Amino acid sequence: SQPCRVLGSHPKFLQVGPHKTHSTRSIPAKSMGSEGSATSVGVQRVLDVLHLVVSLGIILAVDKFLKMAFVVAAIKFPSALFGMFCIFTILMILDSTVPAAAMSLMNFFEPALMFIQSWLPLFYVPSLVVFPLAVKDIPAASGVKICFIIVGGWLASLSVAGFTAIAVRKIVKTEMMDAEPMAKPAPFSSLEVWTWSGIFVISFAAAYFYPTVLGTSARTCLPFLLASTVLGYMVGSRLPSNVKKVFHPIICCALSADLAALAFGYLSGSGFNSILGYYLTEVSSDPGAGDVLMGFLGSVILSFAFSMFKQSKLVKRHAAEIFTSVIVSTIFSLYSTALMGRLVGLEPDLTVSILPRCITVALALSIVSLFEGANS
C-alpha cells in the first residue's frame, strides 16, 4: 500500500515518461514542417522570378519584332503604338467572347506590368541626363525661345484639353464614376538600396582603375552610371510627399547620374561631357546606361494596353471626352508649336524637335524622326 500512496501523492510523476516522449517526437515534426515551409517558399520565389522573366521577355520580344518588321516594311508609324492598339483590341475581343481567357492573359503578364510600373520613371530619364549635352550648342537666344514655347504651350495645351473635355461632358451628359483601383508596386527595401550602392562603388572603382575592362569606355561606365540612376530614383521615391511636389524622383535620378558623371570625369581627367557622352551612345554594339533604359520605352507603350483594359469601363463611359480632348489638344499642340516657332524666329530644325512637346517620350522620339527633326 505504501508504494501506491507514494505514487498517488505524486500523480504527475507517472506522466513524465509519456510527456517527454511526446515532446521529443514533436521536435522533428516541427523541424520537418519548417524545412518544408522554407523549401516551398524558396520554390515559389524561383517560380515568381521565372514568371517575371518569361512575361517581361515576351513583351520585349514583341516590341523588338515590331520594330524590325516596321523597319523592313519602311513604315514610319511608331511600331509600339501599333502593338498597343493590337493588344488592347485582342483583350477587348477576348473579354466579350471568352472573359476567362482575357483575365488569364492579364494575370500572366501581371508580373511584367508591375515591374514596368515600378521602374517606369527610369525609362524617361536618359533624355534628361544628357540634357546638358543637348543644349550646349544651342544659342542662348534660341534657348530662351524654346523655354517660352514649351512653358507657354504646356499651359495652353492643358487649357485646351481641359475645356474640351468639360464641353464634351456637358454635351453628352456623362455620369461620373470612380476609377478601378490599380495595384501599386511595393516600396524599395533597404537590401535593394544597399545592393545598388555596392554595385555603384565597385563598378565606379573598377572603371577608374581599369578604364576599358569591359572592352570600351561606354560599356565600362555603364554599370556605375546605371547604378547611380537607379539609386537616385530610389532615394527620390523615399522623399516626403511635399518634397516630391518640387523635387520629383525623375529629377532626383537625373541629377544623381549627372553627379556621378561629373565626379568620374573629374577624378579620371576625362571631363564631364566625355563621360556623359557614354551615357547615351545610340550605338547598339556599344550601349551606355541610357541605351539600356530607353530600350524599355517600346515595352512601356505596349504595357499601356493592359492599363487601358483594366480601366476599360471608365474608358467606355468617358470615351467621348477622352478621344475628343486628345485629338483636339494634340492637333493644337503640334500646330501652335510650329506657328510660335515661326513667329519668334526659332530655327526650323529646333522647331521640329520640340513639336511633340506634350507627348510621352516613347512616342515623341518617333514623331520627331517622322518629321525628320533632331532627336534631343
Short mmCIF file of C-alpha atoms in Angstrom, two decimals:
data_model
loop_
_atom_site.label_atom_id
_atom_site.label_comp_id
_atom_site.label_asym_id
_atom_site.label_seq_id
_atom_site.Cartn_x
_atom_site.Cartn_y
_atom_site.Cartn_z
CA SER A 1 0.00 0.00 0.00
CA GLN A 2 2.88 2.33 0.68
CA PRO A 3 4.13 2.45 -2.94
CA CYS A 4 0.63 3.18 -4.05
CA ARG A 5 0.42 6.13 -1.66
CA VAL A 6 3.77 7.43 -2.90
CA LEU A 7 2.67 7.27 -6.49
CA GLY A 8 -0.71 8.64 -5.64
CA SER A 9 0.79 11.62 -3.85
CA HIS A 10 2.73 12.46 -6.99
CA PRO A 11 0.36 11.80 -9.89
CA LYS A 12 2.43 13.84 -12.41
CA PHE A 13 5.35 11.53 -11.86
CA LEU A 14 3.59 8.90 -13.96
CA GLN A 15 3.19 11.38 -16.82
CA VAL A 16 6.85 12.32 -17.06
CA GLY A 17 7.77 9.48 -19.35
CA PRO A 18 4.97 9.93 -21.86
CA HIS A 19 5.24 13.76 -21.72
CA LYS A 20 8.93 13.69 -22.56
CA THR A 21 8.41 11.16 -25.29
CA HIS A 22 5.70 13.33 -26.87
CA SER A 23 7.91 16.41 -26.68
CA THR A 24 10.94 14.81 -28.28
CA ARG A 25 8.82 13.35 -31.04
CA SER A 26 7.23 16.73 -31.84
CA ILE A 27 10.56 18.47 -32.34
CA PRO A 28 11.49 16.59 -35.52
CA ALA A 29 7.94 17.03 -36.80
CA LYS A 30 8.12 20.80 -36.30
CA SER A 31 11.59 20.91 -37.86
CA MET A 32 10.40 18.96 -40.85
CA GLY A 33 7.39 21.27 -41.14
CA SER A 34 9.55 24.41 -41.02
CA GLU A 35 12.01 22.97 -43.52
CA GLY A 36 9.16 22.05 -45.83
CA SER A 37 7.70 25.53 -45.49
CA ALA A 38 11.07 27.16 -46.22
CA THR A 39 11.53 24.92 -49.24
CA SER A 40 8.08 25.75 -50.58
CA VAL A 41 8.73 29.47 -50.11
CA GLY A 42 12.04 29.15 -51.93
CA VAL A 43 10.45 27.24 -54.79
CA GLN A 44 7.65 29.82 -55.02
CA ARG A 45 10.20 32.65 -55.23
CA VAL A 46 12.03 30.87 -58.04
CA LEU A 47 8.74 30.35 -59.87
CA ASP A 48 7.84 34.03 -59.38
CA VAL A 49 11.19 35.11 -60.84
CA LEU A 50 10.73 32.76 -63.80
CA HIS A 51 7.20 34.10 -64.29
CA LEU A 52 8.56 37.66 -64.36
CA VAL A 53 11.38 36.78 -66.76
CA VAL A 54 9.07 34.96 -69.18
CA SER A 55 6.28 37.57 -69.17
CA LEU A 56 8.68 40.51 -69.46
CA GLY A 57 10.72 38.69 -72.08
CA ILE A 58 7.63 38.18 -74.24
CA ILE A 59 6.79 41.90 -74.11
CA LEU A 60 10.38 42.84 -75.00
CA ALA A 61 10.42 40.27 -77.81
CA VAL A 62 7.14 41.58 -79.25
CA ASP A 63 8.50 45.14 -79.17
CA LYS A 64 11.73 44.03 -80.88
CA PHE A 65 9.84 42.08 -83.54
CA LEU A 66 7.53 45.01 -84.31
CA LYS A 67 10.46 47.41 -84.62
CA MET A 68 12.25 45.10 -87.06
CA ALA A 69 9.08 44.48 -89.07
CA PHE A 70 8.34 48.20 -89.38
CA VAL A 71 11.93 48.93 -90.43
CA VAL A 72 11.83 46.22 -93.11
CA ALA A 73 8.47 47.50 -94.35
CA ALA A 74 9.73 51.12 -94.25
CA ILE A 75 6.80 52.13 -92.06
CA LYS A 76 7.45 55.32 -90.11
CA PHE A 77 4.43 54.97 -87.81
CA PRO A 78 5.53 54.11 -84.22
CA SER A 79 5.60 50.31 -84.03
CA ALA A 80 4.95 50.23 -80.28
CA LEU A 81 1.78 52.30 -80.71
CA PHE A 82 0.52 49.83 -83.31
CA GLY A 83 1.33 46.97 -80.94
CA MET A 84 -0.51 48.69 -78.10
CA PHE A 85 -3.69 49.02 -80.16
CA CYS A 86 -3.41 45.38 -81.26
CA ILE A 87 -3.02 44.10 -77.70
CA PHE A 88 -5.88 46.27 -76.46
CA THR A 89 -8.11 45.06 -79.29
CA ILE A 90 -7.28 41.41 -78.56
CA LEU A 91 -8.07 41.89 -74.87
CA MET A 92 -11.38 43.58 -75.64
CA ILE A 93 -12.39 40.81 -78.08
CA LEU A 94 -11.47 38.11 -75.57
CA ASP A 95 -13.33 39.94 -72.82
CA SER A 96 -16.51 39.99 -74.89
CA THR A 97 -16.21 36.38 -76.10
CA VAL A 98 -14.12 34.43 -73.56
CA PRO A 99 -13.76 36.59 -70.40
CA ALA A 100 -11.78 33.89 -68.60
CA ALA A 101 -9.14 33.95 -71.34
CA ALA A 102 -8.80 37.73 -71.05
CA MET A 103 -8.33 37.51 -67.29
CA SER A 104 -5.81 34.67 -67.68
CA LEU A 105 -3.84 36.78 -70.13
CA MET A 106 -3.91 39.72 -67.74
CA ASN A 107 -2.79 37.56 -64.82
CA PHE A 108 0.04 36.05 -66.86
CA PHE A 109 1.52 39.45 -67.73
CA GLU A 110 0.86 41.00 -64.29
CA PRO A 111 4.46 40.49 -63.01
CA ALA A 112 5.88 42.21 -66.09
CA LEU A 113 3.39 45.07 -65.78
CA MET A 114 4.26 45.57 -62.10
CA PHE A 115 7.97 45.58 -62.98
CA ILE A 116 7.46 48.22 -65.66
CA GLN A 117 5.29 50.27 -63.32
CA SER A 118 7.89 50.05 -60.54
CA TRP A 119 10.70 51.35 -62.74
CA LEU A 120 8.65 53.49 -65.13
CA PRO A 121 10.28 56.88 -64.33
CA LEU A 122 13.75 55.46 -65.07
CA PHE A 123 12.84 54.81 -68.69
CA TYR A 124 12.17 58.52 -69.25
CA VAL A 125 15.33 59.76 -67.55
CA PRO A 126 18.09 59.35 -70.20
CA SER A 127 16.95 62.38 -72.20
CA LEU A 128 17.12 64.50 -69.04
CA VAL A 129 20.52 63.11 -68.05
CA VAL A 130 22.12 64.09 -71.37
CA PHE A 131 20.25 67.40 -71.46
CA PRO A 132 23.48 69.38 -70.81
CA LEU A 133 24.95 67.89 -74.00
CA ALA A 134 21.80 68.60 -76.00
CA VAL A 135 21.72 72.30 -75.15
CA LYS A 136 25.43 73.14 -75.18
CA ASP A 137 25.42 74.01 -78.90
CA ILE A 138 22.10 75.85 -78.82
CA PRO A 139 22.47 79.66 -78.75
CA ALA A 140 21.20 81.39 -75.64
CA ALA A 141 18.59 83.33 -77.60
CA SER A 142 17.22 80.12 -79.11
CA GLY A 143 17.19 78.51 -75.67
CA VAL A 144 15.04 81.32 -74.31
CA LYS A 145 12.63 80.96 -77.24
CA ILE A 146 12.37 77.19 -76.68
CA CYS A 147 11.62 77.68 -72.98
CA PHE A 148 8.96 80.25 -73.81
CA ILE A 149 7.30 77.94 -76.35
CA ILE A 150 7.42 74.88 -74.08
CA VAL A 151 6.14 76.59 -70.93
CA GLY A 152 3.53 78.72 -72.68
CA GLY A 153 2.48 75.88 -74.95
CA TRP A 154 2.19 73.50 -72.00
CA LEU A 155 -0.24 75.81 -70.24
CA ALA A 156 -2.18 76.44 -73.44
CA SER A 157 -2.42 72.72 -74.29
CA LEU A 158 -3.64 71.86 -70.80
CA SER A 159 -6.28 74.56 -71.02
CA VAL A 160 -7.47 73.39 -74.44
CA ALA A 161 -7.64 69.75 -73.30
CA GLY A 162 -9.45 70.65 -70.08
CA PHE A 163 -12.04 72.96 -71.62
CA THR A 164 -12.65 70.49 -74.48
CA ALA A 165 -13.28 67.64 -72.03
CA ILE A 166 -15.64 69.78 -69.94
CA ALA A 167 -17.56 70.98 -73.01
CA VAL A 168 -17.98 67.45 -74.41
CA ARG A 169 -19.03 66.13 -70.99
CA LYS A 170 -21.78 68.73 -70.80
CA ILE A 171 -22.97 67.83 -74.29
CA VAL A 172 -23.10 64.04 -73.79
CA LYS A 173 -24.05 64.38 -70.09
CA THR A 174 -21.70 61.64 -68.89
CA GLU A 175 -22.21 60.44 -65.34
CA MET A 176 -19.05 60.46 -63.21
CA MET A 177 -17.75 57.21 -61.74
CA ASP A 178 -14.70 56.20 -59.73
CA ALA A 179 -11.78 54.56 -61.50
CA GLU A 180 -10.92 50.93 -60.86
CA PRO A 181 -8.30 50.58 -58.10
CA MET A 182 -4.84 49.88 -59.52
CA ALA A 183 -2.22 47.81 -57.74
CA LYS A 184 0.78 49.81 -56.56
CA PRO A 185 4.32 48.43 -56.59
CA ALA A 186 5.93 47.75 -53.23
CA PRO A 187 8.42 50.35 -51.93
CA PHE A 188 12.11 49.64 -52.34
CA SER A 189 13.70 47.73 -49.49
CA SER A 190 16.93 48.60 -47.70
CA LEU A 191 18.51 45.49 -49.21
CA GLU A 192 17.84 46.81 -52.71
CA VAL A 193 19.34 50.18 -51.83
CA TRP A 194 22.47 48.60 -50.35
CA THR A 195 22.79 46.21 -53.29
CA TRP A 196 22.74 49.00 -55.85
CA SER A 197 25.08 51.06 -53.65
CA GLY A 198 27.55 48.18 -53.70
CA ILE A 199 27.25 47.88 -57.47
CA PHE A 200 27.92 51.60 -57.82
CA VAL A 201 31.01 51.64 -55.60
CA ILE A 202 32.57 48.50 -57.10
CA SER A 203 31.88 49.44 -60.73
CA PHE A 204 33.00 53.05 -60.16
CA ALA A 205 36.32 51.87 -58.73
CA ALA A 206 36.75 49.26 -61.47
CA ALA A 207 36.12 51.84 -64.20
CA TYR A 208 38.59 54.24 -62.57
CA PHE A 209 41.46 51.75 -62.31
CA TYR A 210 40.62 49.78 -65.48
CA PRO A 211 39.02 52.23 -67.96
CA THR A 212 38.39 49.59 -70.66
CA VAL A 213 37.88 46.47 -68.54
CA LEU A 214 34.61 45.71 -70.39
CA GLY A 215 36.02 46.41 -73.84
CA THR A 216 35.03 50.04 -74.38
CA SER A 217 34.71 53.11 -72.21
CA ALA A 218 30.94 53.22 -72.67
CA ARG A 219 30.43 49.62 -71.55
CA THR A 220 32.85 50.11 -68.65
CA CYS A 221 30.99 53.20 -67.43
CA LEU A 222 27.60 51.57 -67.95
CA PRO A 223 27.34 49.78 -64.55
CA PHE A 224 28.09 52.75 -62.29
CA LEU A 225 26.09 55.22 -64.40
CA LEU A 226 23.12 52.83 -64.36
CA ALA A 227 23.52 52.23 -60.61
CA SER A 228 23.69 55.98 -59.92
CA THR A 229 20.47 56.49 -61.88
CA VAL A 230 18.70 53.69 -60.00
CA LEU A 231 19.95 54.94 -56.63
CA GLY A 232 18.75 58.45 -57.42
CA TYR A 233 15.30 57.09 -58.19
CA MET A 234 15.24 55.00 -55.00
CA VAL A 235 16.24 57.98 -52.89
CA GLY A 236 13.78 60.25 -54.68
CA SER A 237 10.91 57.81 -54.19
CA ARG A 238 11.56 57.84 -50.43
CA LEU A 239 11.25 61.61 -50.14
CA PRO A 240 8.20 63.07 -48.34
CA SER A 241 5.18 63.84 -50.49
CA ASN A 242 5.51 67.61 -50.07
CA VAL A 243 9.14 67.44 -51.22
CA LYS A 244 8.24 65.30 -54.25
CA LYS A 245 5.95 68.07 -55.48
CA VAL A 246 9.03 70.21 -56.06
CA PHE A 247 11.84 67.64 -56.31
CA HIS A 248 10.33 64.80 -58.33
CA PRO A 249 12.09 61.39 -58.29
CA ILE A 250 12.75 61.75 -62.04
CA ILE A 251 14.71 64.95 -61.39
CA CYS A 252 16.46 63.27 -58.48
CA CYS A 253 17.73 60.32 -60.51
CA ALA A 254 18.74 62.56 -63.43
CA LEU A 255 20.81 64.72 -61.10
CA SER A 256 22.27 61.61 -59.47
CA ALA A 257 23.51 60.30 -62.83
CA ASP A 258 24.91 63.72 -63.77
CA LEU A 259 26.73 63.99 -60.44
CA ALA A 260 28.22 60.53 -60.92
CA ALA A 261 29.41 61.50 -64.41
CA LEU A 262 30.79 64.78 -63.05
CA ALA A 263 32.69 63.02 -60.24
CA PHE A 264 34.14 60.34 -62.51
CA GLY A 265 35.03 62.88 -65.19
CA TYR A 266 36.86 65.00 -62.62
CA LEU A 267 38.72 62.11 -60.97
CA SER A 268 39.69 60.40 -64.21
CA GLY A 269 40.51 63.62 -66.03
CA SER A 270 38.17 62.69 -68.89
CA GLY A 271 35.81 65.58 -68.30
CA PHE A 272 32.09 65.76 -67.64
CA ASN A 273 30.96 65.94 -71.27
CA SER A 274 33.04 62.95 -72.27
CA ILE A 275 31.61 60.68 -69.55
CA LEU A 276 28.09 61.96 -70.16
CA GLY A 277 28.54 61.04 -73.82
CA TYR A 278 28.97 57.42 -72.74
CA TYR A 279 25.57 57.50 -71.03
CA LEU A 280 23.57 57.55 -74.26
CA THR A 281 25.60 56.39 -77.26
CA GLU A 282 22.70 55.29 -79.51
CA VAL A 283 25.01 52.54 -80.81
CA SER A 284 23.65 49.02 -80.35
CA SER A 285 27.11 47.44 -80.35
CA ASP A 286 28.42 49.84 -77.71
CA PRO A 287 25.48 50.78 -75.46
CA GLY A 288 25.50 53.04 -72.45
CA ALA A 289 23.29 53.09 -69.38
CA GLY A 290 20.78 55.34 -71.11
CA ASP A 291 20.53 52.99 -74.08
CA VAL A 292 19.64 50.13 -71.73
CA LEU A 293 16.90 52.17 -70.07
CA MET A 294 15.48 53.57 -73.30
CA GLY A 295 15.34 50.05 -74.67
CA PHE A 296 12.27 49.60 -72.45
CA LEU A 297 10.33 52.54 -73.92
CA GLY A 298 8.60 50.41 -76.53
CA SER A 299 7.61 47.93 -73.84
CA VAL A 300 6.20 50.80 -71.79
CA ILE A 301 3.89 51.72 -74.67
CA LEU A 302 2.81 48.08 -75.06
CA SER A 303 2.05 47.89 -71.34
CA PHE A 304 -0.36 50.81 -71.70
CA ALA A 305 -2.73 48.41 -73.48
CA PHE A 306 -3.12 46.37 -70.30
CA SER A 307 -3.60 49.51 -68.21
CA MET A 308 -6.32 50.74 -70.57
CA PHE A 309 -8.01 47.35 -70.44
CA LYS A 310 -8.07 47.48 -66.64
CA GLN A 311 -9.87 50.80 -66.92
CA SER A 312 -11.98 49.75 -69.91
CA LYS A 313 -15.26 50.52 -68.13
CA LEU A 314 -14.06 54.03 -67.38
CA VAL A 315 -12.73 54.47 -70.92
CA LYS A 316 -16.05 53.38 -72.44
CA ARG A 317 -18.02 55.71 -70.19
CA HIS A 318 -15.80 58.72 -70.93
CA ALA A 319 -14.81 57.79 -74.50
CA ALA A 320 -16.30 60.97 -75.97
CA GLU A 321 -14.36 63.29 -73.65
CA ILE A 322 -11.13 61.30 -73.82
CA PHE A 323 -10.81 60.91 -77.58
CA THR A 324 -12.14 64.36 -78.43
CA SER A 325 -9.86 66.17 -75.99
CA VAL A 326 -6.84 64.07 -77.01
CA ILE A 327 -7.35 64.71 -80.72
CA VAL A 328 -8.08 68.42 -80.31
CA SER A 329 -5.23 69.08 -77.87
CA THR A 330 -2.74 67.08 -79.97
CA ILE A 331 -3.58 68.98 -83.14
CA PHE A 332 -3.48 72.26 -81.24
CA SER A 333 -0.13 71.39 -79.66
CA LEU A 334 1.55 70.45 -82.94
CA TYR A 335 0.30 73.39 -84.99
CA SER A 336 0.62 76.01 -82.25
CA THR A 337 4.22 74.95 -81.63
CA ALA A 338 5.07 75.22 -85.31
CA LEU A 339 3.32 78.60 -85.52
CA MET A 340 5.01 80.01 -82.42
CA GLY A 341 8.39 78.76 -83.60
CA ARG A 342 7.96 80.65 -86.84
CA LEU A 343 6.64 83.79 -85.12
CA VAL A 344 9.56 84.04 -82.68
CA GLY A 345 12.10 83.17 -85.37
CA LEU A 346 13.27 79.82 -83.97
CA GLU A 347 15.47 77.72 -86.25
CA PRO A 348 13.39 75.20 -88.28
CA ASP A 349 15.27 72.12 -87.04
CA LEU A 350 14.79 73.17 -83.41
CA THR A 351 11.13 73.91 -84.05
CA VAL A 352 10.60 70.43 -85.46
CA SER A 353 12.44 68.91 -82.50
CA ILE A 354 10.02 70.42 -79.97
CA LEU A 355 6.83 69.70 -81.92
CA PRO A 356 5.88 66.69 -79.74
CA ARG A 357 6.43 68.66 -76.52
CA CYS A 358 3.26 67.33 -74.84
CA ILE A 359 3.66 63.71 -75.92
CA THR A 360 5.27 60.91 -73.93
CA VAL A 361 8.97 60.38 -74.67
CA ALA A 362 8.42 56.90 -76.10
CA LEU A 363 6.28 58.38 -78.88
CA ALA A 364 7.91 61.81 -79.09
CA LEU A 365 11.18 60.39 -80.43
CA SER A 366 9.33 58.53 -83.17
CA ILE A 367 7.31 61.61 -84.07
CA VAL A 368 10.43 63.77 -84.24
CA SER A 369 12.11 61.27 -86.56
CA LEU A 370 8.89 61.19 -88.58
CA PHE A 371 9.25 64.93 -89.13
CA GLU A 372 12.99 64.47 -89.72
CA GLY A 373 13.94 66.59 -86.74
CA ALA A 374 16.95 66.30 -84.50
CA ASN A 375 16.31 63.87 -81.61
CA SER A 376 17.15 65.71 -78.44
#
